[in-house]
Amino acid sequence: MLSTGENTTITIRSSFPKANCSVCVLKDKQSSCSSELRLQPRENRTYSFSCPDPHKFFSIEITKSTVCISNFYSTEVKELLTLTFPKFNNTLIWDIGFSEHKALVLDFLGLGLRQIKPSESCPDHLTYSIHTYLTADIQSIGTFCRRGPVSKIRVDKGVRVSLQVSGKEKVDEPGFSMAVGPPIKKCCIIEVNLLLGSSVNLLSPNYPLSFSDDDIMSWVFTVPDNNKADVLFLNYTQPTCSKKRVSVEYALPGSQFTKRKSLTNPQPSSISGNFTMQLENCEMVRSNPGRLSLEFRVEVFNESHQNHFWIDLQKEKGINVTIKQKKVNPNCQFCDGAACQPEITLQSGKKTRIMFKDCNLEELGMVVTKDIGCYNWEKCPVKEMPVKVPSSLAKLPVPLESLTWQLRAPAESTIVLNPGEAKLKHLLPGETCMEGFYYRLVEEDESELGRFCPQGSIEKVQIHSNIFVALMATDRGNYSKILEPFFTVSIEKEITESYIFTVSPELGVMSYLVTPNWPEGMAPLSSVSWKVSVPSGHMVQVSFLNTTQPQCRQSHTSISIKEQSSVEEKFSRREDELLPDHQTMMEDFWLNMSNCKPEATKMTFKVMCRVTLIKKQDDLPMKIAIGTVSALLVIVAFIVIISCVMKKKKKNKPETSIYNPNVNTFFPGHPLFSKGRRDNDSHIYTTIDETVMYGPLLSRPGLRTLPEVDVYRPFEGPVGDRPPTPPPFFNLGKSKGVGPEVDVYRPFLGPVGDEPPIPIFNREASMEAVADSCLVDNELYSFQHEQEAETPGNEDELPLPPADEEMEQNKEESKL
């Protein structure tokens, strides 16, 4: 038997209408079964269920309607609890109406309520829903769970309070009381008692739907002594207004005036004392009203408490912050508002106040990741974007373990890192960065491009793939230094190489360059280039310090240097060729390296080289040295020319032998010597003047005129493009029509013997001419008869040639 009281309605409704379970009512001895049973006030029914476990399929709704004229005490509220059905999910509804000149006050008896979104549920399965009848349609004020900062809710006109109770829970108290108060002339007023170090999230009425048109509501906040509060807007939407505008108005302590702000303005912070916040909607356009919704947070903090910190990520995108314990401490808790946990993760777009309870900040660690990039080249906004640590994280006294920028670029593009004035340098194994942190560049396949410190000579890095840039802090790191952005990132058109490093060496600083993934070795078939600049008046020396070459299965390794202004390479070496110790470059150059596809051996391709900037020598000493060398060369050349001229003149002057009655004989051009005639070659003439020797004899009648033989005469005729062709040999005895050769020098070709040389053009004719002449022994001396000649003096002395007067006389006789 089921009975209802006055103004009470009970509805038994199936949550699964198609289930094989019904509620049946016995009337006039007949049973009627259906999926729902509704009992009106003061009605009795006998009912039953067609299944043994109806609590799994049915829920109970109990509604009590009343008009409140005076105070409605909690004892009357408890009446609905006696009507609940054990094991069933019960919904208790108090539907209350009252005078228009009054307001209903819902007091939640000190435990308070915590507002949640309609899609959320309460952990104890007790959920309060509060609606108002201020407008023609019923409107939700909010959904709440037990135990929270909301202490009272004032509602104008009618109100409906619903309490959903799970069949697993037993409720002895409704958790609130009702009272009548003065009118408020607005939708509702929610009173919130803020707790020390807590935060509360609140929603506008009817969230996420729109707050009612041209309506007003307020929140009244009570702030603990010696504490301050901040208001943060987390999410909001604005309607389309026809009149007035949406506004938020604050009544702050110590001020006689209110502060009006829009939803887009920064909201008040560090509010000392109690304050009121009022939300006012505009008159919305009927055809396209849009909606007004607001989600915000109020946080309470004590500035004297050292373990309260702000983390503002409202303007950040794609960032994720995780704070955890490096050493497990069960007493250490991270509190984000009222919730505390041993590890906390924060997302971008929010501003959060973190409180650390019983934690040693040095034993904590913070890991941050951020995505930067685009997927469309034409609409890629990444251009000289500063890559830096958010200031709120840098100021946090929690040690930063790592901050990773995940740089992603579209296809056919290149990621460009520009460290600015700080530049970068390779961090070699065993070294540490003085700044307390370093950059680690890792590709998508988790292969490491390299590790780099600030303050180097690398001013730009171009990478032909997606890359992760991790800022790794060391134990002795100075975290204040990581505030400033160290480099910018841009996405540009693709490059042909895998990596390009732009290097600007400094004077007196040795820059070490290593291949990617040092010291493990480069990836197969990858390439790297260093673009090295050489300032004017300087030169760069590249020294190869450590090189490992693999055995190539495909292609070859290559190490080459090429001037930027030249097409040809300065030098190039493969894996089977030796590298020089160093190479000196006078202008900007490229240092290129590429790997082959190696055999499956332990040998890999890796190179370490050193780049040293050297200042050239001073120009003035160089000019003086060059001038001195030039002058010496001129003097040497002058001496050589003079020597050649003198030798030529000496060679052209015929040598003669002079008879000396004394024992000693002087031969021009040779030193004085005293050797006997038989002991030397002084009897051999080097030259014979044929005209002087044979001229007087050949001029006699009956003798033929012989040409001058072995007599040099300079050529005085015209000089052509081609050398003169010597005339053919001729025979005086047989070819009378051919004239003798004149002014033609021919060297002596016959054998050297005791006889004087006979002209080679016709030896027989010459001998006949000499035999026919009347030669006497004292007129002609031949080498064949020199022993028979009557020569005065020593027999070892040379015979004297005709005197100059005799020679001149012979010439005159020949002319006659």
Tab-separated table of N, CA and C in Angstrom, residues 478-603:
chain	number	residue	atom	x	y	z
A	478	ASN	N	71.661	28.380	-12.618
A	478	ASN	CA	71.077	29.632	-12.153
A	478	ASN	C	69.797	29.859	-12.941
A	479	TYR	N	68.654	29.595	-12.323
A	479	TYR	CA	67.394	29.574	-13.047
A	479	TYR	C	66.929	30.959	-13.451
A	480	SER	N	67.494	31.992	-12.854
A	480	SER	CA	67.100	33.335	-13.264
A	480	SER	C	67.582	33.661	-14.668
A	481	LYS	N	68.627	32.972	-15.150
A	481	LYS	CA	69.166	33.253	-16.477
A	481	LYS	C	68.275	32.748	-17.601
A	482	ILE	N	67.407	31.798	-17.293
A	482	ILE	CA	66.590	31.222	-18.358
A	482	ILE	C	65.348	32.053	-18.637
A	483	LEU	N	65.232	33.211	-18.001
A	483	LEU	CA	64.089	34.095	-18.269
A	483	LEU	C	64.116	34.633	-19.690
A	484	GLU	N	65.292	35.042	-20.131
A	484	GLU	CA	65.400	35.690	-21.430
A	484	GLU	C	65.366	34.665	-22.555
A	485	PRO	N	64.758	35.046	-23.685
A	485	PRO	CA	64.771	34.113	-24.834
A	485	PRO	C	66.175	34.017	-25.420
A	486	PHE	N	66.649	32.804	-25.639
A	486	PHE	CA	68.000	32.609	-26.149
A	486	PHE	C	68.031	32.483	-27.662
A	487	PHE	N	66.931	32.125	-28.285
A	487	PHE	CA	66.936	32.056	-29.740
A	487	PHE	C	65.507	32.161	-30.249
A	488	THR	N	65.409	32.412	-31.540
A	488	THR	CA	64.120	32.465	-32.214
A	488	THR	C	64.033	31.300	-33.197
A	489	VAL	N	62.821	30.930	-33.545
A	489	VAL	CA	62.606	29.827	-34.480
A	489	VAL	C	61.776	30.342	-35.646
A	490	SER	N	62.156	29.928	-36.847
A	490	SER	CA	61.432	30.261	-38.073
A	490	SER	C	61.289	29.009	-38.909
A	491	ILE	N	60.266	28.996	-39.732
A	491	ILE	CA	60.065	27.903	-40.672
A	491	ILE	C	60.207	28.483	-42.073
A	492	GLU	N	61.214	28.004	-42.815
A	492	GLU	CA	61.527	28.535	-44.130
A	492	GLU	C	61.533	27.408	-45.159
A	493	LYS	N	61.878	27.754	-46.395
A	493	LYS	CA	61.903	26.759	-47.470
A	493	LYS	C	63.013	25.747	-47.221
A	494	GLU	N	62.841	24.562	-47.786
A	494	GLU	CA	63.717	23.445	-47.483
A	494	GLU	C	65.117	23.643	-48.046
A	495	ILE	N	66.071	22.934	-47.457
A	495	ILE	CA	67.462	22.925	-47.894
A	495	ILE	C	67.787	21.527	-48.416
A	496	THR	N	68.856	21.436	-49.219
A	496	THR	CA	69.231	20.143	-49.795
A	496	THR	C	70.005	19.295	-48.786
A	497	GLU	N	70.765	19.935	-47.891
A	497	GLU	CA	71.519	19.198	-46.885
A	497	GLU	C	70.603	18.803	-45.731
A	498	SER	N	71.099	17.878	-44.910
A	498	SER	CA	70.358	17.498	-43.706
A	498	SER	C	70.457	18.593	-42.650
A	499	TYR	N	71.647	19.190	-42.513
A	499	TYR	CA	71.859	20.238	-41.513
A	499	TYR	C	72.854	21.249	-42.080
A	500	ILE	N	72.668	22.512	-41.715
A	500	ILE	CA	73.611	23.576	-42.063
A	500	ILE	C	73.847	24.413	-40.811
A	501	PHE	N	75.138	24.562	-40.439
A	501	PHE	CA	75.518	25.404	-39.316
A	501	PHE	C	76.257	26.624	-39.871
A	502	THR	N	75.814	27.805	-39.496
A	502	THR	CA	76.495	29.039	-39.880
A	502	THR	C	77.428	29.438	-38.752
A	503	VAL	N	78.735	29.549	-39.059
A	503	VAL	CA	79.769	29.735	-38.044
A	503	VAL	C	80.487	31.057	-38.290
A	504	SER	N	80.654	31.844	-37.232
A	504	SER	CA	81.432	33.082	-37.275
A	504	SER	C	82.497	33.007	-36.189
A	505	PRO	N	83.685	32.489	-36.512
A	505	PRO	CA	84.730	32.341	-35.475
A	505	PRO	C	85.213	33.695	-34.982
A	506	GLU	N	85.702	33.696	-33.743
A	506	GLU	CA	86.220	34.909	-33.128
A	506	GLU	C	87.723	34.778	-32.923
A	507	LEU	N	88.385	35.927	-32.914
A	507	LEU	CA	89.839	35.963	-32.790
A	507	LEU	C	90.257	35.475	-31.409
A	508	GLY	N	91.207	34.578	-31.383
A	508	GLY	CA	91.723	34.069	-30.123
A	508	GLY	C	90.886	32.967	-29.504
A	509	VAL	N	89.812	32.543	-30.177
A	509	VAL	CA	88.933	31.500	-29.647
A	509	VAL	C	88.924	30.340	-30.632
A	510	MET	N	89.225	29.150	-30.135
A	510	MET	CA	89.203	27.958	-30.990
A	510	MET	C	87.804	27.345	-30.948
A	511	SER	N	87.186	27.216	-32.108
A	511	SER	CA	85.841	26.653	-32.218
A	511	SER	C	85.948	25.209	-32.690
A	512	TYR	N	85.320	24.320	-31.947
A	512	TYR	CA	85.344	22.909	-32.284
A	512	TYR	C	84.029	22.535	-32.962
A	513	LEU	N	84.129	21.896	-34.114
A	513	LEU	CA	82.971	21.455	-34.881
A	513	LEU	C	82.994	19.939	-34.962
A	514	VAL	N	81.852	19.330	-34.667
A	514	VAL	CA	81.754	17.867	-34.719
A	514	VAL	C	80.545	17.485	-35.547
A	515	THR	N	80.598	16.319	-36.138
A	515	THR	CA	79.488	15.820	-36.943
A	515	THR	C	78.302	15.501	-36.044
A	516	PRO	N	77.081	15.495	-36.595
A	516	PRO	CA	75.894	15.190	-35.799
A	516	PRO	C	76.003	13.832	-35.105
A	517	ASN	N	75.336	13.769	-33.951
A	517	ASN	CA	75.281	12.554	-33.129
A	517	ASN	C	76.668	12.144	-32.646
A	518	TRP	N	77.497	13.146	-32.349
A	518	TRP	CA	78.826	12.870	-31.817
A	518	TRP	C	78.709	12.369	-30.380
A	519	PRO	N	79.484	11.364	-29.947
A	519	PRO	CA	80.533	10.676	-30.709
A	519	PRO	C	80.073	9.373	-31.361
A	520	GLU	N	78.768	9.099	-31.399
A	520	GLU	CA	78.310	7.835	-31.975
A	520	GLU	C	78.512	7.772	-33.483
A	521	GLY	N	78.328	8.886	-34.179
A	521	GLY	CA	78.519	8.889	-35.626
A	521	GLY	C	77.275	9.354	-36.365
A	522	MET	N	77.482	9.818	-37.590
A	522	MET	CA	76.391	10.346	-38.403
A	522	MET	C	75.469	9.237	-38.883
A	523	ALA	N	74.241	9.627	-39.181
A	523	ALA	CA	73.288	8.689	-39.755
A	523	ALA	C	73.698	8.340	-41.185
A	524	PRO	N	73.390	7.141	-41.669
A	524	PRO	CA	73.763	6.771	-43.045
A	524	PRO	C	73.127	7.693	-44.070
A	525	LEU	N	73.897	8.002	-45.114
A	525	LEU	CA	73.444	8.811	-46.256
A	525	LEU	C	72.933	10.176	-45.836
A	526	SER	N	73.450	10.721	-44.749
A	526	SER	CA	73.101	12.079	-44.326
A	526	SER	C	74.279	13.002	-44.604
A	527	SER	N	74.017	14.292	-44.580
A	527	SER	CA	75.055	15.279	-44.889
A	527	SER	C	74.943	16.452	-43.937
A	528	VAL	N	76.047	17.136	-43.751
A	528	VAL	CA	76.101	18.318	-42.893
A	528	VAL	C	77.068	19.319	-43.505
A	529	SER	N	76.757	20.590	-43.352
A	529	SER	CA	77.599	21.662	-43.898
A	529	SER	C	77.777	22.742	-42.845
A	530	TRP	N	78.988	23.299	-42.825
A	530	TRP	CA	79.282	24.461	-41.995
A	530	TRP	C	79.613	25.624	-42.932
A	531	LYS	N	78.879	26.695	-42.793
A	531	LYS	CA	79.119	27.907	-43.581
A	531	LYS	C	79.949	28.856	-42.721
A	532	VAL	N	81.255	28.929	-43.011
A	532	VAL	CA	82.199	29.648	-42.159
A	532	VAL	C	82.534	30.989	-42.800
A	533	SER	N	82.431	32.048	-42.027
A	533	SER	CA	82.768	33.390	-42.511
A	533	SER	C	84.170	33.766	-42.046
A	534	VAL	N	84.908	34.439	-42.922
A	534	VAL	CA	86.279	34.879	-42.637
A	534	VAL	C	86.303	36.398	-42.729
A	535	PRO	N	86.505	37.126	-41.636
A	535	PRO	CA	86.537	38.594	-41.686
A	535	PRO	C	87.698	39.089	-42.533
A	536	SER	N	87.562	40.324	-42.991
A	536	SER	CA	88.618	40.942	-43.789
A	536	SER	C	89.885	41.106	-42.963
A	537	GLY	N	91.014	40.822	-43.580
A	537	GLY	CA	92.292	40.930	-42.891
A	537	GLY	C	92.614	39.744	-42.010
A	538	HIS	N	91.849	38.660	-42.142
A	538	HIS	CA	92.057	37.477	-41.329
A	538	HIS	C	92.066	36.237	-42.223
A	539	MET	N	92.435	35.141	-41.642
A	539	MET	CA	92.348	33.850	-42.305
A	539	MET	C	91.944	32.809	-41.271
A	540	VAL	N	91.399	31.703	-41.753
A	540	VAL	CA	90.891	30.643	-40.877
A	540	VAL	C	91.650	29.362	-41.174
A	541	GLN	N	92.095	28.727	-40.105
A	541	GLN	CA	92.777	27.442	-40.240
A	541	GLN	C	91.859	26.341	-39.734
A	542	VAL	N	91.589	25.366	-40.591
A	542	VAL	CA	90.757	24.211	-40.250
A	542	VAL	C	91.670	23.029	-39.981
A	543	SER	N	91.646	22.543	-38.743
A	543	SER	CA	92.494	21.412	-38.357
A	543	SER	C	91.605	20.198	-38.099
A	544	PHE	N	91.961	19.069	-38.684
A	544	PHE	CA	91.214	17.826	-38.506
A	544	PHE	C	91.856	17.047	-37.362
A	545	LEU	N	91.120	16.937	-36.247
A	545	LEU	CA	91.679	16.368	-35.029
A	545	LEU	C	91.343	14.892	-34.850
A	546	ASN	N	90.106	14.530	-35.132
A	546	ASN	CA	89.667	13.159	-34.871
A	546	ASN	C	88.725	12.739	-35.987
A	547	THR	N	89.076	11.721	-36.725
A	547	THR	CA	88.270	11.272	-37.863
A	547	THR	C	88.180	9.755	-37.848
A	548	THR	N	86.977	9.243	-38.036
A	548	THR	CA	86.752	7.802	-38.164
A	548	THR	C	85.984	7.549	-39.442
A	549	GLN	N	86.512	6.699	-40.289
A	549	GLN	CA	85.899	6.398	-41.572
A	549	GLN	C	85.361	4.966	-41.575
A	550	PRO	N	84.167	4.743	-42.129
A	550	PRO	CA	83.619	3.388	-42.191
A	550	PRO	C	84.009	2.686	-43.491
A	551	GLN	N	83.639	1.436	-43.582
A	551	GLN	CA	83.715	0.706	-44.846
A	551	GLN	C	82.360	0.850	-45.528
A	552	CYS	N	82.352	1.469	-46.701
A	552	CYS	CA	81.092	1.846	-47.346
A	552	CYS	C	80.556	0.690	-48.186
A	553	ARG	N	79.275	0.460	-48.039
A	553	ARG	CA	78.588	-0.502	-48.888
A	553	ARG	C	77.928	0.193	-50.062
A	554	GLN	N	77.531	1.422	-49.868
A	554	GLN	CA	76.890	2.208	-50.934
A	554	GLN	C	77.401	3.638	-50.856
A	555	SER	N	77.770	4.201	-52.012
A	555	SER	CA	78.272	5.570	-52.108
A	555	SER	C	79.610	5.681	-51.364
A	556	HIS	N	80.047	6.916	-51.097
A	556	HIS	CA	81.304	7.177	-50.413
A	556	HIS	C	81.100	8.285	-49.400
A	557	THR	N	81.955	8.281	-48.382
A	557	THR	CA	82.001	9.443	-47.506
A	557	THR	C	82.743	10.573	-48.216
A	558	SER	N	82.482	11.781	-47.797
A	558	SER	CA	83.122	12.928	-48.454
A	558	SER	C	83.378	14.013	-47.424
A	559	ILE	N	84.586	14.558	-47.459
A	559	ILE	CA	84.965	15.728	-46.676
A	559	ILE	C	85.590	16.713	-47.647
A	560	SER	N	84.982	17.867	-47.799
A	560	SER	CA	85.469	18.826	-48.796
A	560	SER	C	85.374	20.237	-48.247
A	561	ILE	N	86.209	21.103	-48.814
A	561	ILE	CA	86.201	22.533	-48.502
A	561	ILE	C	86.129	23.294	-49.814
A	562	LYS	N	85.232	24.257	-49.870
A	562	LYS	CA	85.047	25.036	-51.087
A	562	LYS	C	84.805	26.489	-50.710
A	563	GLU	N	85.522	27.379	-51.387
A	563	GLU	CA	85.286	28.799	-51.170
A	563	GLU	C	83.888	29.170	-51.652
A	564	GLN	N	83.231	30.048	-50.925
A	564	GLN	CA	81.857	30.414	-51.276
A	564	GLN	C	81.779	31.157	-52.599
A	565	SER	N	82.855	31.826	-52.973
A	565	SER	CA	82.854	32.573	-54.230
A	565	SER	C	83.334	31.739	-55.404
A	566	SER	N	83.675	30.469	-55.166
A	566	SER	CA	84.221	29.620	-56.213
A	566	SER	C	83.321	28.424	-56.427
A	567	VAL	N	83.375	27.895	-57.654
A	567	VAL	CA	82.614	26.697	-57.989
A	567	VAL	C	83.431	25.446	-57.695
A	568	GLU	N	84.733	25.527	-57.880
A	568	GLU	CA	85.598	24.376	-57.685
A	568	GLU	C	85.922	24.198	-56.203
A	569	GLU	N	86.122	22.954	-55.805
A	569	GLU	CA	86.448	22.636	-54.427
A	569	GLU	C	87.934	22.866	-54.160
A	570	LYS	N	88.236	23.321	-52.968
A	570	LYS	CA	89.626	23.517	-52.566
A	570	LYS	C	90.315	22.172	-52.400
A	571	PHE	N	89.637	21.257	-51.745
A	571	PHE	CA	90.108	19.882	-51.690
A	571	PHE	C	88.931	18.996	-51.320
A	572	SER	N	89.042	17.720	-51.618
A	572	SER	CA	87.986	16.750	-51.345
A	572	SER	C	88.635	15.395	-51.065
A	573	ARG	N	88.137	14.719	-50.039
A	573	ARG	CA	88.686	13.423	-49.655
A	573	ARG	C	87.556	12.422	-49.429
A	574	ARG	N	87.804	11.178	-49.846
A	574	ARG	CA	86.874	10.083	-49.592
A	574	ARG	C	87.373	9.270	-48.400
A	575	GLU	N	86.653	8.169	-48.114
A	575	GLU	CA	87.026	7.357	-46.963
A	575	GLU	C	88.359	6.645	-47.163
A	576	ASP	N	88.775	6.429	-48.430
A	576	ASP	CA	90.031	5.734	-48.696
A	576	ASP	C	91.183	6.690	-48.985
A	577	GLU	N	91.038	7.963	-48.674
A	577	GLU	CA	92.075	8.960	-48.912
A	577	GLU	C	92.438	9.635	-47.596
A	578	LEU	N	93.701	10.023	-47.478
A	578	LEU	CA	94.176	10.654	-46.257
A	578	LEU	C	93.783	12.125	-46.214
A	579	LEU	N	93.480	12.594	-45.017
A	579	LEU	CA	93.143	13.997	-44.817
A	579	LEU	C	94.413	14.780	-44.473
A	580	PRO	N	94.499	16.027	-44.885
A	580	PRO	CA	95.625	16.843	-44.430
A	580	PRO	C	95.450	17.200	-42.955
A	581	ASP	N	96.570	17.566	-42.334
A	581	ASP	CA	96.477	17.964	-40.925
A	581	ASP	C	95.644	19.216	-40.757
A	582	HIS	N	95.812	20.162	-41.680
A	582	HIS	CA	95.033	21.392	-41.601
A	582	HIS	C	94.935	22.026	-42.987
A	583	GLN	N	94.031	22.950	-43.108
A	583	GLN	CA	93.816	23.686	-44.358
A	583	GLN	C	93.554	25.143	-43.991
A	584	THR	N	94.229	26.060	-44.662
A	584	THR	CA	94.088	27.486	-44.385
A	584	THR	C	93.261	28.143	-45.478
A	585	MET	N	92.258	28.910	-45.058
A	585	MET	CA	91.349	29.577	-45.991
A	585	MET	C	91.430	31.083	-45.775
A	586	MET	N	91.438	31.802	-46.899
A	586	MET	CA	91.582	33.253	-46.865
A	586	MET	C	90.255	33.994	-46.998
A	587	GLU	N	89.168	33.312	-47.382
A	587	GLU	CA	87.867	33.957	-47.540
A	587	GLU	C	86.778	32.990	-47.102
A	588	ASP	N	85.530	33.485	-47.094
A	588	ASP	CA	84.396	32.677	-46.646
A	588	ASP	C	84.363	31.356	-47.402
A	589	PHE	N	84.057	30.274	-46.668
A	589	PHE	CA	84.112	28.959	-47.308
A	589	PHE	C	83.052	28.035	-46.718
A	590	TRP	N	82.838	26.922	-47.414
A	590	TRP	CA	81.948	25.839	-46.997
A	590	TRP	C	82.790	24.653	-46.557
A	591	LEU	N	82.446	24.070	-45.425
A	591	LEU	CA	83.014	22.801	-44.990
A	591	LEU	C	81.894	21.762	-45.053
A	592	ASN	N	81.987	20.849	-46.016
A	592	ASN	CA	80.913	19.896	-46.288
A	592	ASN	C	81.356	18.479	-45.937
A	593	MET	N	80.428	17.726	-45.344
A	593	MET	CA	80.688	16.326	-45.026
A	593	MET	C	79.430	15.520	-45.301
A	594	SER	N	79.592	14.343	-45.835
A	594	SER	CA	78.461	13.453	-46.097
A	594	SER	C	78.878	12.021	-45.807
A	595	ASN	N	77.922	11.241	-45.354
A	595	ASN	CA	78.185	9.856	-44.992
A	595	ASN	C	77.660	8.928	-46.084
A	596	CYS	N	78.244	7.770	-46.172
A	596	CYS	CA	77.786	6.742	-47.093
A	596	CYS	C	76.840	5.798	-46.356
A	597	LYS	N	76.477	4.714	-46.997
A	597	LYS	CA	75.753	3.642	-46.321
A	597	LYS	C	76.786	2.599	-45.936
A	598	PRO	N	77.189	2.580	-44.661
A	598	PRO	CA	78.327	1.745	-44.282
A	598	PRO	C	77.952	0.280	-44.165
A	599	GLU	N	79.006	-0.520	-44.126
A	599	GLU	CA	78.825	-1.939	-43.862
A	599	GLU	C	78.436	-2.135	-42.394
A	600	ALA	N	77.943	-3.317	-42.101
A	600	ALA	CA	77.492	-3.603	-40.734
A	600	ALA	C	78.707	-3.863	-39.848
A	601	THR	N	79.457	-2.801	-39.586
A	601	THR	CA	80.631	-2.896	-38.717
A	601	THR	C	80.511	-1.857	-37.621
A	602	LYS	N	81.460	-1.903	-36.711
A	602	LYS	CA	81.439	-0.952	-35.618
A	602	LYS	C	81.952	0.413	-36.038
A	603	MET	N	82.628	0.504	-37.147
A	603	MET	CA	83.188	1.769	-37.601
A	603	MET	C	82.081	2.669	-38.115
